Structure formats: C-alpha cells, structure tokens
Short mmCIF file of C-alpha atoms and ligand atoms in Angstrom, two decimals:
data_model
loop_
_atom_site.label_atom_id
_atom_site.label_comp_id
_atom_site.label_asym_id
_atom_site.label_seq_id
_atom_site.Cartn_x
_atom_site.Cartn_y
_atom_site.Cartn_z
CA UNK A 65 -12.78 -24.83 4.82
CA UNK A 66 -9.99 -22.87 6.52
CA UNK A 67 -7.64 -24.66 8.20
CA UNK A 68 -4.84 -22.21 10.11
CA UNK A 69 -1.06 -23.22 9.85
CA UNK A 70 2.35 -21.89 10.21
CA UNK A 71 5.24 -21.72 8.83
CA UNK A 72 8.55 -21.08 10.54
CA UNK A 73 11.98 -20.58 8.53
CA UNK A 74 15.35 -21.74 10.84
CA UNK A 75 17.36 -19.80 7.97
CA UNK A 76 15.71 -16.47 9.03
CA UNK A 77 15.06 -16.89 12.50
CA UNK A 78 17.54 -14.73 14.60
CA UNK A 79 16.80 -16.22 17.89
CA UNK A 80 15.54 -12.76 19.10
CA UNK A 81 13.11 -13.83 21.08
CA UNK A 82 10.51 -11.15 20.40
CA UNK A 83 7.96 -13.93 19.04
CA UNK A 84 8.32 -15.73 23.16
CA UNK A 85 8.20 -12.07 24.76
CA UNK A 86 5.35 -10.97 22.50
CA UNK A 87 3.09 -14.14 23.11
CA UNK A 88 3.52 -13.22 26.85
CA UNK A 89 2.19 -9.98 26.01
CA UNK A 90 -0.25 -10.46 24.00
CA UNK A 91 -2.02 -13.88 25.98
CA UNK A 92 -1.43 -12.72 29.61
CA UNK A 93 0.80 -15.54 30.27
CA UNK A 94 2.33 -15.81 33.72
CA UNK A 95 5.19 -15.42 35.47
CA UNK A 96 7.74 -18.55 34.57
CA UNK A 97 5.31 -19.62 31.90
CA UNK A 98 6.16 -20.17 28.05
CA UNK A 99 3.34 -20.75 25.47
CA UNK A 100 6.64 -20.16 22.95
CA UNK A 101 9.92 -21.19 23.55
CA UNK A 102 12.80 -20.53 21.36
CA UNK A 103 15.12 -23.55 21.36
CA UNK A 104 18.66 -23.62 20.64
CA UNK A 105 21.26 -26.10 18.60
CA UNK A 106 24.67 -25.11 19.06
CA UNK A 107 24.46 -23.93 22.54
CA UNK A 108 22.47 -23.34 25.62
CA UNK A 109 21.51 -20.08 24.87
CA UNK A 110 21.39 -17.73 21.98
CA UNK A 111 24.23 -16.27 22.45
CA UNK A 112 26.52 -19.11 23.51
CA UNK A 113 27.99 -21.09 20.60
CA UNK A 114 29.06 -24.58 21.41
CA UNK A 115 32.19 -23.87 19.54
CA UNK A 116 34.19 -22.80 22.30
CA UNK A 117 37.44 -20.63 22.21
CA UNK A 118 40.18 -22.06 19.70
CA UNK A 119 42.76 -21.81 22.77
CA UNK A 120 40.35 -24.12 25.08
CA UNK A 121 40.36 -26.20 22.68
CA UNK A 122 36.87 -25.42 21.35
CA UNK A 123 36.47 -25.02 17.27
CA UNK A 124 35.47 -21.57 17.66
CA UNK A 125 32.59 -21.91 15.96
CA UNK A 126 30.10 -19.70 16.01
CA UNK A 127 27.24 -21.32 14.44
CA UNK A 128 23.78 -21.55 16.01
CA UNK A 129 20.14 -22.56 15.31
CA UNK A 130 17.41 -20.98 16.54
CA UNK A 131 14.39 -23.29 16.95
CA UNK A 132 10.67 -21.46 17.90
CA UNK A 133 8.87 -24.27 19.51
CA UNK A 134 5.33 -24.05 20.58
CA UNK A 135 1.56 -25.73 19.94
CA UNK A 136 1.48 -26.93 16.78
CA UNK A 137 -1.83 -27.51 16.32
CA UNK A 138 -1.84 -30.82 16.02
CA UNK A 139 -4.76 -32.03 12.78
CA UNK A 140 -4.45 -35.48 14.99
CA UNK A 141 -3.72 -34.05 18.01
CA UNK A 142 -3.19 -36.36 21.04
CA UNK A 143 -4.57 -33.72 23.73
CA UNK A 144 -8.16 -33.60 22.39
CA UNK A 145 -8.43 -37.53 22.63
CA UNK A 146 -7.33 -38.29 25.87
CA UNK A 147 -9.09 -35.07 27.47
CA UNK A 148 -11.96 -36.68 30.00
CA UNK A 149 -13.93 -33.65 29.70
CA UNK A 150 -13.71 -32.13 26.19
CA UNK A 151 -11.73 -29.63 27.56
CA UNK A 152 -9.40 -29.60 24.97
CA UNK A 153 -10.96 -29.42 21.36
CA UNK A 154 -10.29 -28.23 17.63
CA UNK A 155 -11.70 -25.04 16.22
CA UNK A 156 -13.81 -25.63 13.29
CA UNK A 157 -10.81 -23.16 11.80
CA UNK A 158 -8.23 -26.24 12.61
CA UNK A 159 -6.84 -23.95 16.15
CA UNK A 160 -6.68 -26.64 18.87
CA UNK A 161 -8.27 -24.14 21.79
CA UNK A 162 -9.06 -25.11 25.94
CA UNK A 163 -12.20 -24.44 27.59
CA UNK A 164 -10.82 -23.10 30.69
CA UNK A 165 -14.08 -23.48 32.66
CA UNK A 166 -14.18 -27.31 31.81
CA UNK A 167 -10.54 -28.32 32.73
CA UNK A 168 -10.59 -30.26 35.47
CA UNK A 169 -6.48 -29.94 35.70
CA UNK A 170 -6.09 -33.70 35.33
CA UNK A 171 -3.10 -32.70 32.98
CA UNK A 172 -3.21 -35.85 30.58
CA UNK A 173 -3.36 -33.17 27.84
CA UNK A 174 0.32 -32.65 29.27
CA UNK A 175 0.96 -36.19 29.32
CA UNK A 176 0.08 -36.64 25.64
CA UNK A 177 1.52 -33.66 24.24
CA UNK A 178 4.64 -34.50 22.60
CA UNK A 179 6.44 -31.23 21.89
CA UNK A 180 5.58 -29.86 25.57
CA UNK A 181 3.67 -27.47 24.26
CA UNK A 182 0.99 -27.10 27.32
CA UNK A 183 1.67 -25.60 30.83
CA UNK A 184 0.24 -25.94 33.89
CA UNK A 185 -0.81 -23.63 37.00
CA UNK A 186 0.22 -25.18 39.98
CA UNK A 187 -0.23 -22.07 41.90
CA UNK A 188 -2.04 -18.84 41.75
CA UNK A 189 -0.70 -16.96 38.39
CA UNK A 190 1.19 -14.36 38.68
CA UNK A 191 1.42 -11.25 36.50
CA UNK A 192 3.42 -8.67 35.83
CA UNK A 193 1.75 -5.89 35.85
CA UNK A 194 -0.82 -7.22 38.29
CA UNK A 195 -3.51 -6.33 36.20
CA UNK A 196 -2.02 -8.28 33.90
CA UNK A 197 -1.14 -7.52 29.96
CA UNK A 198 -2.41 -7.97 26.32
CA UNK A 199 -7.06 -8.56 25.95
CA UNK A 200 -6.98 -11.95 26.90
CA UNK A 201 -8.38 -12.70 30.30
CA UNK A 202 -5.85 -14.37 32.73
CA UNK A 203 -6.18 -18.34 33.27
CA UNK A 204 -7.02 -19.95 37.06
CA UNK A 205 -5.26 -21.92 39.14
CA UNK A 206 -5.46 -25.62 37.96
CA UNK A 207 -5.84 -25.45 34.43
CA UNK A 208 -3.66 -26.43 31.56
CA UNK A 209 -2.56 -23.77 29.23
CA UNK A 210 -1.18 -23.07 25.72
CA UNK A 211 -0.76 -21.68 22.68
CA UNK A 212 -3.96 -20.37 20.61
CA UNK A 213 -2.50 -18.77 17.60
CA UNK A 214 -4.02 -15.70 19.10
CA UNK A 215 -7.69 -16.95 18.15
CA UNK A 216 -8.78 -13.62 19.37
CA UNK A 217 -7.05 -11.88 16.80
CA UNK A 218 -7.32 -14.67 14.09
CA UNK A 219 -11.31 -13.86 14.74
CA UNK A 220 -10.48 -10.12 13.78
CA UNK A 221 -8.89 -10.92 11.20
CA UNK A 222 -5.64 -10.33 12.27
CA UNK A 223 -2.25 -12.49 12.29
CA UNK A 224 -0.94 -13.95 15.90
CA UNK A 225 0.97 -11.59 17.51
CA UNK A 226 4.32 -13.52 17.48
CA UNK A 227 4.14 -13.02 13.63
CA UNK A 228 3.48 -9.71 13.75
CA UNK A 229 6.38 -8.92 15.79
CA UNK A 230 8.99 -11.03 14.54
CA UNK A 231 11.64 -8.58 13.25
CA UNK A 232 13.33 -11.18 10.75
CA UNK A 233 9.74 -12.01 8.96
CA UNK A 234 10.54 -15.66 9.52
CA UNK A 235 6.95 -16.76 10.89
CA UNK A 236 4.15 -16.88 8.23
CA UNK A 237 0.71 -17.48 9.15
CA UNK A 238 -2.24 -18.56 7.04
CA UNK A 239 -4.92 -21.17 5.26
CA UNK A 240 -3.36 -24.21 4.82
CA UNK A 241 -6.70 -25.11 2.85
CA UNK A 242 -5.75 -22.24 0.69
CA UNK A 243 -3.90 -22.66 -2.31
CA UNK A 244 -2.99 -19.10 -3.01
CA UNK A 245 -2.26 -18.28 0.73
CA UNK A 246 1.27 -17.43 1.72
CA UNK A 247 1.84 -20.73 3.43
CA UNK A 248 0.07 -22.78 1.01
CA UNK A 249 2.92 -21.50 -1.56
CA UNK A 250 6.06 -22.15 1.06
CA UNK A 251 4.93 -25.61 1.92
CA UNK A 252 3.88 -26.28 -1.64
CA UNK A 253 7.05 -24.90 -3.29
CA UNK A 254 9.79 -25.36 -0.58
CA UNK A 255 10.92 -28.38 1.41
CA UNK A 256 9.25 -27.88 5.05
CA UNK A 257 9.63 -30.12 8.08
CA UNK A 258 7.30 -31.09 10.65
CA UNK A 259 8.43 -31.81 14.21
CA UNK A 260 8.21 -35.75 15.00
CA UNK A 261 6.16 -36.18 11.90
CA UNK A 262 6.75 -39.97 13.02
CA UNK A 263 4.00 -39.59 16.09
CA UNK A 264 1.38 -39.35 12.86
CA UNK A 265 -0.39 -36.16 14.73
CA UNK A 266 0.16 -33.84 11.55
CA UNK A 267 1.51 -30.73 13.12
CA UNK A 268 0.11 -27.39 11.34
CA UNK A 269 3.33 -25.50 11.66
CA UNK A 270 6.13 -26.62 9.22
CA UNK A 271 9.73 -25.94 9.59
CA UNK A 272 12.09 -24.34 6.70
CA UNK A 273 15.50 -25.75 7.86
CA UNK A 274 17.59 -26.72 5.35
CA UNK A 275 19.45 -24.44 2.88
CA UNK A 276 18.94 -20.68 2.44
CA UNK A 277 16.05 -20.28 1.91
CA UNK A 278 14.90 -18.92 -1.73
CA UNK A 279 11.80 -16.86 -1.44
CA UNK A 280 12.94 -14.65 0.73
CA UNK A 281 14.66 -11.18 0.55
CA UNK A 282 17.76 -11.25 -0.90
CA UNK A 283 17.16 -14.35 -2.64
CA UNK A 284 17.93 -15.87 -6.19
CA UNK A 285 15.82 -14.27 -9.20
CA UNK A 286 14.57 -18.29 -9.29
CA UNK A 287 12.60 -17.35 -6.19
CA UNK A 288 11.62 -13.81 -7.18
CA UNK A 289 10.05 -14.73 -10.20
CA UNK A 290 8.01 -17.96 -8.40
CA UNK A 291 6.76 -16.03 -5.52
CA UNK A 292 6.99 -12.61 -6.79
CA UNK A 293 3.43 -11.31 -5.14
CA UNK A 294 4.45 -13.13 -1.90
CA UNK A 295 8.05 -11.29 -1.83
CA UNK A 296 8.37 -8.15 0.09
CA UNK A 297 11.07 -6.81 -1.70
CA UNK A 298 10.09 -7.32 -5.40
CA UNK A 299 12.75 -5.64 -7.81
CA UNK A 300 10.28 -4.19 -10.18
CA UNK A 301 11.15 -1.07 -11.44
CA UNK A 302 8.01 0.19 -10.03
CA UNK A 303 9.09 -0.02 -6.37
CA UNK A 304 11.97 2.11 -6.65
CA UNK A 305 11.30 6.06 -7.46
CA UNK A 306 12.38 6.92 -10.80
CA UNK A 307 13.97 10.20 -9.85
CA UNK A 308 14.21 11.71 -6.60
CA UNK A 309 11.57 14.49 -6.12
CA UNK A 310 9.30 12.34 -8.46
CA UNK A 311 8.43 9.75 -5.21
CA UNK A 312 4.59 9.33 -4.67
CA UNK A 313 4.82 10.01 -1.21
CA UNK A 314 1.31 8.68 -0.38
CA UNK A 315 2.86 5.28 -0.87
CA UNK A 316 0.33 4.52 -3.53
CA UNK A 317 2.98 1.90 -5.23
CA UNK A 318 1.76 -1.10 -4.17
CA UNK A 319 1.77 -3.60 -1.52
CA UNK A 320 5.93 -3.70 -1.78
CA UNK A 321 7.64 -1.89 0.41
CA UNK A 322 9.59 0.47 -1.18
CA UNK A 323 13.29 1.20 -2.04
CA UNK A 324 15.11 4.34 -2.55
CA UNK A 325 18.28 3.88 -4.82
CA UNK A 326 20.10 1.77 -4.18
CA UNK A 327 20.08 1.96 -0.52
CA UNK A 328 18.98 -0.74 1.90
CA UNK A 329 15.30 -1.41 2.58
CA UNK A 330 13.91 0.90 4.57
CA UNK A 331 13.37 0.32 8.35
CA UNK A 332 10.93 1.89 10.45
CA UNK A 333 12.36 4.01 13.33
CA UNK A 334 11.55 2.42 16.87
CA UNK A 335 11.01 4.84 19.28
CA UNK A 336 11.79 7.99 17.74
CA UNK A 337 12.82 10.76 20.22
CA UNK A 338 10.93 13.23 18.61
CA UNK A 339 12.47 17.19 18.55
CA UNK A 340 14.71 18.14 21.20
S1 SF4 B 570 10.79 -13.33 16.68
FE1 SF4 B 570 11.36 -14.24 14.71
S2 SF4 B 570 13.60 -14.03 14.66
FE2 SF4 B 570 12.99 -13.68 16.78
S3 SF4 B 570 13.18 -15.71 17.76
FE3 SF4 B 570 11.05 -15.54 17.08
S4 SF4 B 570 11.00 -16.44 15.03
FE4 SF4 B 570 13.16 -16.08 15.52
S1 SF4 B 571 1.27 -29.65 20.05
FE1 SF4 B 571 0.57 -30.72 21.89
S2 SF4 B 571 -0.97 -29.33 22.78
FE2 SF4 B 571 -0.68 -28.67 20.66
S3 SF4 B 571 -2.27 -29.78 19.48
FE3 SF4 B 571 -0.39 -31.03 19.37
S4 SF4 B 571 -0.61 -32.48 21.09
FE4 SF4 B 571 -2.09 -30.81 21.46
#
C-alpha cells in the first residue's frame, strides 16, 4: 500500500525559504499563516549568525542550520484521536488531511499537535490577491488548518509543491512502502532523524542532519555508485557530450541532467529577458 513520506536533508537546505513561500502559493494560505516554517539554529533568522562580531566579543561565526518544519504526517498521529468529530483523519495514502466542513474549530487538534504544525482562523482569512492564489479553495473562519502534502497534486500524480520548488533539491518526496522509491533508499541507506521520535507518533518526514551528506551532488564515488539511478548528476561518460557539435540536442541521454565539459551543471535561466 502506498504510504507518502518525506525526506528533508539539513546539509542541503539553504534556508531560502522558497519551500514556506511556495506552500502559500500553492494551498491559498492566509495572510500571517504558515503551513511551513523554516526554523533556524544559530540565529533568529537566516541571515543572522549567533556568532556575533569578533570585536563584540562574538566568535564570528557564521554557521547556521536551516530547519523546514511542518505536518509530518504523523502514522500515530495525535490530531486524528482526539478530534470529536472525525474532522481530522488519515488518507488511505498515509496524508493526514481535514474535512473542513466537519471542523467544529474546537482546536484540540492544536492542542495535541506536537510540532505546531496546525493553524487556526480566528478571523476572516485574508488573501493576497483577494481572489486568492494556487487551485485549492480558501479555508473559513473557524477551522484548523495545515499541511496536506499537496494531496491535490499527489492525486495527479505530481510531487508537493515545496519539493518542486526547492532550489537546493533537499526535500524528497515519495512511498515509504516502496522499496525502490527515492526515499525508501535515503532512509534505508542513510542515517535520518525524526522530530521527537520520543512522543511514539512516527512522523513520515525524516531529517538528514548529521554529516555531509553522501548521495548527493558532489558527493564521494561511495555514494555515486550506491545510488547511482537516484543521483542527478551521475558521472557516466554518457552524460557528458563526447565532442562539441556531436550533443544530441533533443536531450535523448537519459534521465541525468546533462554536463558540458567540464563546466558546472547547468542551470536553467529564471526569467529570461528575452531580445532587446
Ligand atoms: S526551499 Fe529547500 S533550501 Fe529553501 S528553505 Fe526550503 S528546504 Fe531549504
Ligand atoms: S504533525 Fe501534528 S498535525 Fe501533523 S499529523 Fe502529526 S500530530 Fe497531526
């Protein structure tokens, strides 16, 4: 049976914020609400390091950790039992979802929660646009809210939109239940952490925290070899063009992205100005 996780990786994680902004986006979430929340170690924000300036007596560090925080999707999770009305209840898929129309706003879901991972609308939401953003229909007053893992696009097929736009590729989405999925291998091959594994809920997003970690892009040969299908930047001979001229420019190589040379991985423009 398929049973959605996540996996987030610390060492990639730039703090951007694009996965917070884009779940705004993409879910309609109001003005001053968070279904994602990137939390900081090392200073209030991400681009404060507790270090301090050497001459204020500060170590002048500069180190920070960047800490994506939101529903984990609890396999025990706390909310569904305490909900009165069933509002709160797990997907056959393992994505702990709200029936808006049954919430009676009681907020014991909030009470239980605990990674404060649900929100609440005191007052009317507001939006910004008005009409609101992103296909998912805005929330009432007096209901609990909260991460889905973007059901709506899971049903299509598609990967939540916070993974999609993370620019450092440190969010990985997939079947936990699946051995060959792309989580299934990090969990299974790396050291993960889940937050306040203690409470006994089972969290389906796992943290990669500790050292650099292998797998990844630039990474040891160790991890290349082990994860080599799940590794965008494979050094196979076949992803870089033998000559140039001789480049299949229909991209026809593969699911690896490509590199030319010995030049950097290519990046997309954003935004391109077109001709002047
Ligand atoms: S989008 Fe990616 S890099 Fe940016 S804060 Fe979120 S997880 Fe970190
Ligand atoms: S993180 Fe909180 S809201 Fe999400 S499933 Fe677990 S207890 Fe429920």
């Amino acid at each position: 049976m398929t049973n959605y996780g996540l996996v987030i990786d610390q060492e990639r994680c730039i703090g951007c914020q694009a996965c917070a902004v884009s779940c705004k986006q993409e879910n309609n979430v109001p003005m001053g609400q968070f279904w994602n929340r990137v939390l900081t170690k090392g200073g209030d924000k991400m681009d404060t390091p507790s270090g301090g300036y050497p001459e204020d007596g500060g170590s002048g560090s500069l180190d920070m950790q960047y800490q994506p925080t939101a529903c984990q999707h609890c396999e025990n999770a706390p909310c569904v039992k305490v909900c009165p009305v069933n509002a709160t209840y797990t997907r056959d898929d393992g994505i702990v979802e709200i029936d808006y129309d049954k919430c009676i706003g009681c907020r014991y879901c909030m009470a239980a929660c605990p990674y404060n991972a649900r929100v609440f609308n005191w007052d009317e939401p507001e939006h910004m646009p008005e009409e609101g953003t992103g296909d998912v229909a805005a929330r009432p007053q007096g209901v609990v809210e909260k991460c889905t893992f973007c059901s709506h696009r899971v049903d299509e097929g598609l990967d939540p939109a916070c993974v999609v736009n993370c620019p450092a590729d440190a969010r990985i989405f997939g079947d936990l239940d699946d051995e060959g999925s792309t989580v299934s291998k990090y969990i299974n091959e790396y050291e993960t952490d889940q937050l306040l594994e203690d409470r006994g809920t089972n969290p389906k997003t796992h943290y990669i925290s500790g050292e650099m970690s292998p797998g990844r892009p630039q990474t040891s040969d160790k991890m290349e070899s082990e994860l080599d299908d799940v590794s965008p930047w494979s050094d196979g001979a076949e992803d870089v063009p033998a000559e140039a001229g001789e480049s299949d420019s229909s991209g026809s190589g593969g699911s690896h992205h490509s590199i030319e040379g010995d030049a950097a991985p290519h990046v997309p423009a954003v935004g391109s100005g077109g001709d002047d």
